[in-house]
Coordinates of C-alpha atoms in Angstrom, one line a residue:
X644 CA 88.3 123.5 59.2
X645 CA 87.4 120.2 60.8
X646 CA 85.9 120.4 64.3
X647 CA 86.3 118.1 67.3
X648 CA 82.8 116.7 66.8
X649 CA 83.7 115.7 63.2
X650 CA 86.1 113.1 64.5
X651 CA 85.0 109.5 64.0
X652 CA 83.1 108.0 67.0
X653 CA 85.5 105.1 67.0
X654 CA 88.1 107.5 68.5
X655 CA 86.0 108.5 71.5
X656 CA 86.9 105.4 73.7
X657 CA 90.6 106.1 73.2
X658 CA 90.1 109.8 74.0
X659 CA 87.9 109.2 77.0
X660 CA 90.3 106.6 78.5
X661 CA 92.6 109.5 79.4
X662 CA 90.0 111.0 81.8
X663 CA 91.0 109.6 85.2
X664 CA 88.8 111.7 87.5
X665 CA 85.2 110.6 87.9
X666 CA 83.8 114.1 87.7
X667 CA 85.6 114.6 84.4
X668 CA 83.8 111.6 83.0
X669 CA 80.5 113.0 84.5
X670 CA 81.0 116.1 82.5
X671 CA 81.7 114.1 79.4
X672 CA 78.4 112.4 79.9
X673 CA 76.6 115.7 79.4
X674 CA 78.1 116.6 76.0
X675 CA 75.6 114.6 73.8
X676 CA 74.2 111.1 73.4
X677 CA 77.3 109.8 71.7
X678 CA 79.6 111.0 74.5
X679 CA 77.1 109.6 77.1
X680 CA 77.1 106.2 75.4
X681 CA 80.9 105.9 75.8
X682 CA 81.4 107.8 79.0
X683 CA 78.7 106.2 81.3
X684 CA 80.2 102.7 81.1
X685 CA 83.7 104.1 82.0
X686 CA 82.2 106.1 84.8
X687 CA 80.5 103.2 86.4
X688 CA 83.0 100.5 85.5
X689 CA 84.7 100.9 88.8
X690 CA 82.9 102.5 91.8
X691 CA 84.6 103.0 95.1
X692 CA 84.2 104.5 98.6
X693 CA 87.4 105.1 100.6
X694 CA 87.6 105.7 104.4
X695 CA 89.5 109.0 103.9
X696 CA 86.7 110.5 101.7
X697 CA 84.5 113.1 103.4
X698 CA 80.9 112.2 104.2
X699 CA 81.5 108.5 103.6
X700 CA 78.0 107.5 104.8
X701 CA 76.3 109.9 102.5
X702 CA 78.4 108.6 99.6
X703 CA 77.4 105.0 100.4
X704 CA 73.7 105.9 100.5
X705 CA 73.9 107.9 97.3
X706 CA 75.8 105.1 95.5
X707 CA 73.4 102.3 96.4
X708 CA 70.4 104.5 95.8
X709 CA 71.6 105.0 92.3
X710 CA 72.5 101.3 91.8
X711 CA 69.1 100.2 93.1
X712 CA 67.0 102.7 91.1
X713 CA 69.1 102.6 87.9
X714 CA 69.7 99.0 86.9
X715 CA 70.9 100.2 83.5
X716 CA 73.8 102.0 85.1
X717 CA 74.4 99.2 87.6
X718 CA 75.0 96.7 84.8
X719 CA 78.2 98.7 83.9
X720 CA 79.8 98.0 87.3
X721 CA 82.7 95.6 87.1
X722 CA 84.6 96.5 90.2
X723 CA 83.0 97.6 93.5
X724 CA 85.3 98.8 96.3
X725 CA 83.6 99.6 99.6
X726 CA 86.4 100.4 102.0
X727 CA 84.1 102.5 104.2
X728 CA 80.6 101.4 105.1
X729 CA 78.2 102.5 107.9
X730 CA 77.8 99.8 110.5
X731 CA 74.4 101.1 111.6
X732 CA 72.3 100.3 108.4
X733 CA 68.7 99.7 109.4
X734 CA 65.6 98.2 107.7
X735 CA 64.1 101.7 107.5
X736 CA 65.4 105.3 107.0
X737 CA 68.0 106.7 104.7
X738 CA 70.5 103.9 105.4
X739 CA 68.2 101.0 104.5
X740 CA 69.2 97.4 103.8
X741 CA 66.9 97.1 100.8
X742 CA 68.7 99.7 98.7
X743 CA 72.0 98.0 99.3
X744 CA 70.6 94.6 98.5
X745 CA 68.8 95.8 95.4
X746 CA 71.9 97.7 94.3
X747 CA 74.1 94.6 94.6
X748 CA 71.7 92.4 92.8
X749 CA 71.5 94.9 89.9
X750 CA 75.3 94.7 89.4
X751 CA 74.8 91.7 87.2
X752 CA 78.2 92.0 85.6
X753 CA 80.2 92.4 88.8
X754 CA 83.7 90.8 88.5
X755 CA 85.4 92.1 91.7
X756 CA 84.2 93.2 95.1
X757 CA 86.1 94.7 98.0
X758 CA 84.4 95.1 101.4
X759 CA 87.0 95.7 104.1
X760 CA 85.8 97.8 107.0
X761 CA 85.7 95.8 110.2
X762 CA 82.2 95.1 111.4
X763 CA 80.5 96.3 108.2
X764 CA 80.3 93.0 106.3
X765 CA 77.1 91.1 107.1
X766 CA 75.5 87.8 106.1
X767 CA 72.9 89.5 103.9
X768 CA 75.6 91.3 102.0
X769 CA 77.4 88.0 101.3
X770 CA 74.1 86.4 100.2
X771 CA 73.5 89.2 97.8
X772 CA 77.0 88.9 96.4
X773 CA 76.5 85.2 95.7
X774 CA 74.0 86.2 93.0
X775 CA 76.8 87.8 91.0
X776 CA 77.4 85.0 88.5
X777 CA 80.7 86.5 87.1
X778 CA 82.3 87.4 90.4
X779 CA 86.0 86.3 90.3
X780 CA 87.7 88.5 92.9
X781 CA 86.7 89.0 96.5
X782 CA 88.5 91.0 99.1
X783 CA 86.8 91.1 102.5
X784 CA 87.3 91.6 106.2
X785 CA 87.8 88.2 107.8
X786 CA 86.4 89.1 111.2
X787 CA 83.1 87.1 111.1
X788 CA 82.4 87.3 114.9
X789 CA 78.9 88.8 115.4
X790 CA 79.0 90.0 111.8
X791 CA 78.4 87.2 109.4
X792 CA 78.1 83.4 109.1
X793 CA 81.4 82.1 107.8
X794 CA 79.5 79.1 106.3
X795 CA 78.3 81.5 103.6
X796 CA 81.8 81.7 102.2
X797 CA 81.4 78.2 100.9
X798 CA 79.0 79.6 98.3
X799 CA 81.8 81.4 96.5
X800 CA 83.3 78.6 94.4
X801 CA 84.4 80.3 91.2
X802 CA 86.8 82.9 92.7
X803 CA 90.2 83.3 91.0
X804 CA 91.5 85.9 93.5
X805 CA 90.8 85.9 97.2
X806 CA 92.0 88.4 99.9
X807 CA 91.2 87.9 103.6
X808 CA 92.0 90.6 106.1
X809 CA 92.4 89.8 109.7
X810 CA 90.5 86.4 109.6
X811 CA 88.9 85.3 112.8
X812 CA 89.3 81.7 114.1
X813 CA 85.9 80.7 112.6
X814 CA 86.9 81.9 109.1
X815 CA 90.3 80.1 109.5
X816 CA 88.4 76.9 110.3
X817 CA 86.3 77.2 107.2
X818 CA 89.3 77.5 104.8
X819 CA 89.9 73.8 104.4
X820 CA 86.3 72.9 103.4
X821 CA 86.1 76.1 101.3
X822 CA 89.2 75.3 99.3
X823 CA 88.0 71.7 98.8
X824 CA 85.1 73.3 96.9
X825 CA 86.8 76.3 95.3
X826 CA 90.6 75.7 95.4
X827 CA 90.9 74.4 91.9
X828 CA 89.8 77.7 90.5
X829 CA 91.9 79.9 92.8
X830 CA 94.9 81.6 91.2
X831 CA 95.7 84.3 93.7
X832 CA 95.5 84.1 97.6
X833 CA 96.3 86.9 100.0
X834 CA 95.9 86.5 103.8
X835 CA 96.7 89.5 106.0
X836 CA 96.9 89.1 109.7
X837 CA 98.1 91.1 112.6
X838 CA 100.4 88.7 114.5
X839 CA 97.4 86.3 114.6
X840 CA 97.9 82.6 115.3
X841 CA 94.9 81.7 113.1
X842 CA 96.9 80.8 110.0
X843 CA 99.4 78.1 110.7
X844 CA 101.7 75.6 108.9
X845 CA 99.2 72.8 109.6
X846 CA 96.5 74.7 107.9
X847 CA 98.6 75.4 104.8
X848 CA 99.7 71.8 104.7
X849 CA 96.1 70.7 104.8
X850 CA 94.9 73.0 102.0
X851 CA 98.0 72.8 99.8
X852 CA 96.8 69.8 97.7
X853 CA 93.7 71.8 96.8
X854 CA 95.6 74.9 95.5
X855 CA 97.1 73.2 92.5
X856 CA 96.7 76.2 90.1
X857 CA 97.8 78.9 92.5
X858 CA 100.3 81.3 90.9
X859 CA 100.3 84.0 93.6
X860 CA 100.6 83.7 97.4
X861 CA 100.7 86.5 99.9
X862 CA 100.9 85.9 103.6
X863 CA 101.4 88.9 105.9
X864 CA 101.6 89.0 109.7
X865 CA 101.3 85.2 110.2
X866 CA 103.8 84.3 112.9
X867 CA 102.8 80.6 112.9
X868 CA 103.7 80.2 109.3
X869 CA 107.2 79.0 108.4
X870 CA 108.8 77.4 105.3
X871 CA 107.0 74.1 106.2
X872 CA 103.6 75.4 105.2
X873 CA 104.9 77.5 102.2
X874 CA 106.8 74.6 100.8
X875 CA 103.7 72.4 100.6
X876 CA 101.9 75.2 98.6
X877 CA 105.0 75.4 96.3
X878 CA 105.2 71.6 95.9
X879 CA 101.5 71.3 94.9
X880 CA 101.5 74.2 92.4
X881 CA 101.3 72.4 89.1
X882 CA 102.9 75.2 87.1
X883 CA 105.2 76.4 89.8
X884 CA 104.3 79.4 92.0
X885 CA 104.9 82.2 89.5
X886 CA 104.4 85.1 91.9
X887 CA 105.0 84.7 95.6
X888 CA 105.4 87.0 98.6
X889 CA 105.4 86.0 102.2
X890 CA 106.6 87.3 105.5
X891 CA 108.8 84.9 107.4
X892 CA 112.3 85.5 108.8
X893 CA 115.2 84.4 106.5
X894 CA 116.6 81.8 108.9
X895 CA 113.4 79.8 108.1
X896 CA 113.6 80.2 104.4
X897 CA 114.0 76.8 102.7
X898 CA 116.9 77.7 100.4
X899 CA 118.1 74.1 100.0
X900 CA 114.6 72.8 99.4
X901 CA 114.0 75.4 96.6
X902 CA 117.4 74.7 95.0
X903 CA 116.9 71.0 94.9
X904 CA 113.2 71.0 93.9
X905 CA 113.3 74.0 91.5
X906 CA 110.1 75.3 93.2
X907 CA 111.1 78.9 92.6
X908 CA 112.2 78.6 89.0
X909 CA 109.0 80.4 87.9
X910 CA 109.1 83.0 90.6
X911 CA 108.6 86.5 89.1
X912 CA 107.9 88.5 92.3
X913 CA 109.1 88.4 95.9
X914 CA 108.6 90.6 98.9
X915 CA 110.7 90.0 102.0
X916 CA 110.3 91.6 105.4
X917 CA 113.3 92.4 107.5
X918 CA 112.1 92.0 111.0
X919 CA 114.4 89.7 112.9
X920 CA 117.4 90.6 115.1
X921 CA 119.7 88.6 112.9
X922 CA 118.9 90.7 109.9
X923 CA 119.5 93.9 111.7
X924 CA 122.8 92.8 113.2
X925 CA 124.1 91.4 109.9
X926 CA 122.2 92.9 106.9
X927 CA 124.9 91.9 104.5
X928 CA 124.4 88.2 105.2
X929 CA 120.7 88.7 104.9
X930 CA 121.1 90.1 101.4
X931 CA 123.4 87.3 100.5
X932 CA 120.7 84.8 101.6
X933 CA 118.2 86.5 99.3
X934 CA 120.7 86.3 96.4
X935 CA 121.0 82.6 96.9
X936 CA 117.3 82.1 97.3
X937 CA 116.2 83.8 94.1
X938 CA 119.3 83.1 92.0
X939 CA 117.5 80.9 89.4
X940 CA 114.2 82.9 89.4
X941 CA 113.3 85.2 86.6
X942 CA 112.5 88.0 89.0
X943 CA 110.6 91.0 87.7
X944 CA 109.6 92.5 91.1
X945 CA 111.9 92.6 94.1
X946 CA 110.7 94.3 97.2
X947 CA 112.4 94.5 100.6
X948 CA 110.7 96.0 103.6
X949 CA 111.8 96.7 107.1
X950 CA 109.6 96.9 110.2
X951 CA 111.9 99.3 111.9
X952 CA 112.1 103.0 111.1
X953 CA 114.6 103.7 108.3
X954 CA 117.1 100.9 109.0
X955 CA 120.4 101.8 107.4
X956 CA 121.6 99.5 104.7
X957 CA 124.4 101.8 103.5
X958 CA 127.0 99.6 105.1
X959 CA 126.4 96.8 102.7
X960 CA 129.1 96.8 100.0
X961 CA 128.2 97.5 96.4
X962 CA 129.5 94.1 95.4
X963 CA 126.9 92.4 97.6
X964 CA 124.1 94.3 95.9
X965 CA 125.5 93.5 92.5
X966 CA 125.6 89.8 93.3
X967 CA 121.9 90.1 94.2
X968 CA 120.9 92.0 91.0
X969 CA 123.2 90.4 88.3
X970 CA 121.1 87.3 87.6
X971 CA 118.1 89.6 87.1
X972 CA 119.3 92.6 85.1
X973 CA 117.4 91.6 82.0
X974 CA 114.1 90.8 83.8
X975 CA 113.8 93.2 86.8
X976 CA 111.1 95.8 86.2
X977 CA 110.5 97.0 89.8
X978 CA 112.9 97.4 92.7
X979 CA 111.6 98.6 96.0
X980 CA 113.5 99.1 99.3
X981 CA 111.2 100.5 101.9
X982 CA 112.3 102.0 105.3
X983 CA 115.9 101.0 104.7
X984 CA 118.4 103.6 103.3
X985 CA 120.7 102.6 100.5
X986 CA 123.8 104.3 99.1
X987 CA 123.7 106.4 95.9
X988 CA 126.1 104.1 94.2
X989 CA 123.7 101.2 94.7
X990 CA 120.9 103.2 93.1
X991 CA 123.1 104.2 90.2
X992 CA 124.1 100.5 89.6
X993 CA 120.5 99.4 89.6
X994 CA 119.5 102.1 87.1
X995 CA 122.5 101.5 84.8
X996 CA 122.4 97.7 84.8
X997 CA 118.6 96.8 84.9
X998 CA 117.7 97.8 81.4
X999 CA 114.0 97.1 81.7
X1000 CA 113.5 98.9 85.1
X1001 CA 110.1 100.7 85.1
X1002 CA 109.4 101.4 88.8
X1003 CA 111.9 102.4 91.5
X1004 CA 111.1 103.0 95.2
X1005 CA 114.1 103.7 97.4
X1006 CA 115.1 105.5 100.7
X1007 CA 118.2 107.6 100.8
X1008 CA 119.9 109.9 103.2
X1009 CA 118.8 113.5 102.8
X1010 CA 122.4 114.7 102.1
X1011 CA 122.3 112.8 98.8
X1012 CA 119.0 114.3 97.5
X1013 CA 120.8 117.0 95.5
X1014 CA 122.6 114.6 93.2
X1015 CA 120.2 111.6 93.2
X1016 CA 118.7 112.6 89.8
X1017 CA 122.1 112.0 88.1
X1018 CA 122.3 108.6 89.7
X1019 CA 118.9 107.6 88.3
X1020 CA 119.3 109.1 84.9
X1021 CA 120.6 105.8 83.4
X1022 CA 117.1 104.2 83.8
X1023 CA 115.8 104.9 80.3
X1024 CA 112.5 103.1 80.7
X1025 CA 111.6 104.3 84.2
X1026 CA 108.0 105.3 84.6
X1027 CA 107.5 105.7 88.4
X1028 CA 110.0 106.9 90.9
X1029 CA 109.5 107.5 94.6
X1030 CA 112.2 108.6 97.0
X1031 CA 112.0 108.7 100.8
X1032 CA 114.5 110.6 102.8
X1033 CA 114.6 111.3 106.6
X1034 CA 113.6 114.9 106.9
X1035 CA 111.0 116.9 108.8
X1036 CA 108.9 118.2 105.8
X1037 CA 107.0 120.5 108.0
X1038 CA 110.2 122.6 108.2
X1039 CA 110.2 123.0 104.4
X1040 CA 108.1 125.3 102.3
X1041 CA 105.9 123.8 99.6
X1042 CA 107.8 125.9 97.0
X1043 CA 111.2 124.5 98.1
X1044 CA 110.0 120.9 98.0
X1045 CA 108.5 121.4 94.5
X1046 CA 111.7 123.1 93.2
X1047 CA 113.9 120.3 94.7
X1048 CA 111.7 117.7 93.1
X1049 CA 111.9 119.5 89.7
X1050 CA 115.7 119.5 90.0
X1051 CA 115.7 115.7 90.4
X1052 CA 113.1 115.1 87.6
X1053 CA 115.1 117.2 85.2
X1054 CA 117.7 114.4 85.1
X1055 CA 115.2 111.6 84.4
X1056 CA 114.1 110.0 81.2
X1057 CA 111.0 111.4 79.5
X1058 CA 109.3 108.1 80.1
X1059 CA 108.7 109.1 83.8
X1060 CA 105.1 109.9 84.4
X1061 CA 105.0 109.9 88.3
X1062 CA 107.4 111.2 90.9
X1063 CA 107.2 111.2 94.6
X1064 CA 109.3 112.5 97.5
X1065 CA 108.3 111.4 101.0
X1066 CA 104.6 112.2 101.5
X1067 CA 104.1 114.1 98.2
X1068 CA 103.4 112.7 94.7
X1069 CA 103.3 114.6 91.4
X1070 CA 102.2 113.7 87.9
X1071 CA 105.0 114.3 85.5
X1072 CA 104.1 115.8 82.1
X1073 CA 106.8 116.6 79.5
X1074 CA 106.9 119.6 77.2
X1075 CA 109.1 119.6 74.1
X1076 CA 110.4 122.9 72.8
X1077 CA 112.9 124.0 70.2
X1078 CA 116.2 125.6 71.3
X1079 CA 118.1 128.4 69.5
X1080 CA 120.4 125.8 68.1
X1081 CA 117.5 124.0 66.5
X1082 CA 117.5 121.1 68.9
X1083 CA 114.4 119.7 70.6
X1084 CA 114.6 120.1 74.4
X1085 CA 112.3 118.2 76.9
X1086 CA 111.2 120.0 80.0
X1087 CA 109.3 118.3 82.9
X1088 CA 106.2 119.9 84.4
X1089 CA 105.0 118.8 87.8
X1090 CA 101.2 118.8 88.3
X1091 CA 98.8 117.5 90.9
X1092 CA 98.3 113.7 91.1
X1093 CA 94.8 113.2 89.7
X1094 CA 94.2 109.4 89.6
X1095 CA 91.6 108.1 92.1
X1096 CA 93.9 105.2 93.1
X1097 CA 96.0 105.6 96.2
X1098 CA 99.7 105.7 95.1
X1099 CA 101.1 102.3 95.7
X1100 CA 103.9 103.6 97.9
X1101 CA 101.3 104.8 100.5
X1102 CA 99.5 101.4 100.8
X1103 CA 99.9 99.9 104.2
X1104 CA 100.5 96.5 102.8
X1105 CA 101.5 95.5 99.4
X1106 CA 103.0 92.1 99.9

């Protein structure tokens, strides 16, 4: 009888790719040299430290100690995500600058770096990152005050993807000269503010001509940005802005401009935030404006988000939703409505009409939870489903929540691999068994979510 170790080594990468937890890959490294040779690159390909992980400082020290002392392992690192980092690193002691510097310099194949904790990004870290010749993606905290010299950002001229979180005025001032140097390579730009006046229409107008190849723009919490600034970015995009999401109120959206110029004819993704009084007082008119705005766009991702807690959208007639969806039924892959409840007939229409739908995030009233699975059963390609319903989960037992989730999943397509309800997320596995009548029956099994990534529905911002 053939044994597992008799399998061709060429199959190992495909087998190991299904190990999602780092400690599982660590165990695979200990099997033998062959397993180590394939497992170690996967283990170190992406390394991360999140703020919610216990003993974050210890993890950071251990990580950079390994990267500084083991350059052979550091060369495997492609993505480095530091979302928690001690602010009190010193020249001596366990938290030393030199191990971080040496560790960063040893990551010679680094493609993407994330460093987001406020006050932790320093000039010496940026200088070390500039030695990464293949660095293409950078996500950093933009508060440079007393932390780093914003002039150092001018040294990153080959970035394809840039994310700035809470940029200070000094970082905002450096954007125009920075994009003069690096704008031609930039494909993806994200700027997240917190009602900050740093990012303005005038700034976008000044940098627009340099962002000719931009295909993705995300602006969040920028109250000084209107359609004037965004339209300049759109007009200068040589291929048409293929993916765009911004947060401005709909009365400012340049519907006529987009229709006449065709600027959104390549738009694949849009996220709109419902935050104004007009939208809350007349949500039907707001949805109608969205329909007109994206009518000619091949939308694959449509996300609508409300800043108020669970704003009801159940009063909007089904026909209004159908007018929004009808031009996109053969392209839409993800539909998300966050913090706004929709009616079950709307959910059913989405699932029955959008034949390529893969991801669905909706909020519904609790009284509809019992039958929502039947409404969603028509989505035959669905992979991820998350439902929010206004309920005090602390009043429910874990067994009840799991059983109710299982009732819903029983109605879904066997393509579904992830299901969430409010604050809980399960991995969905399917078991196929034979019935007494000789038919094959599929049964879902809910198991613990194991992937190291935070489920997308729990991210604070994804716009």
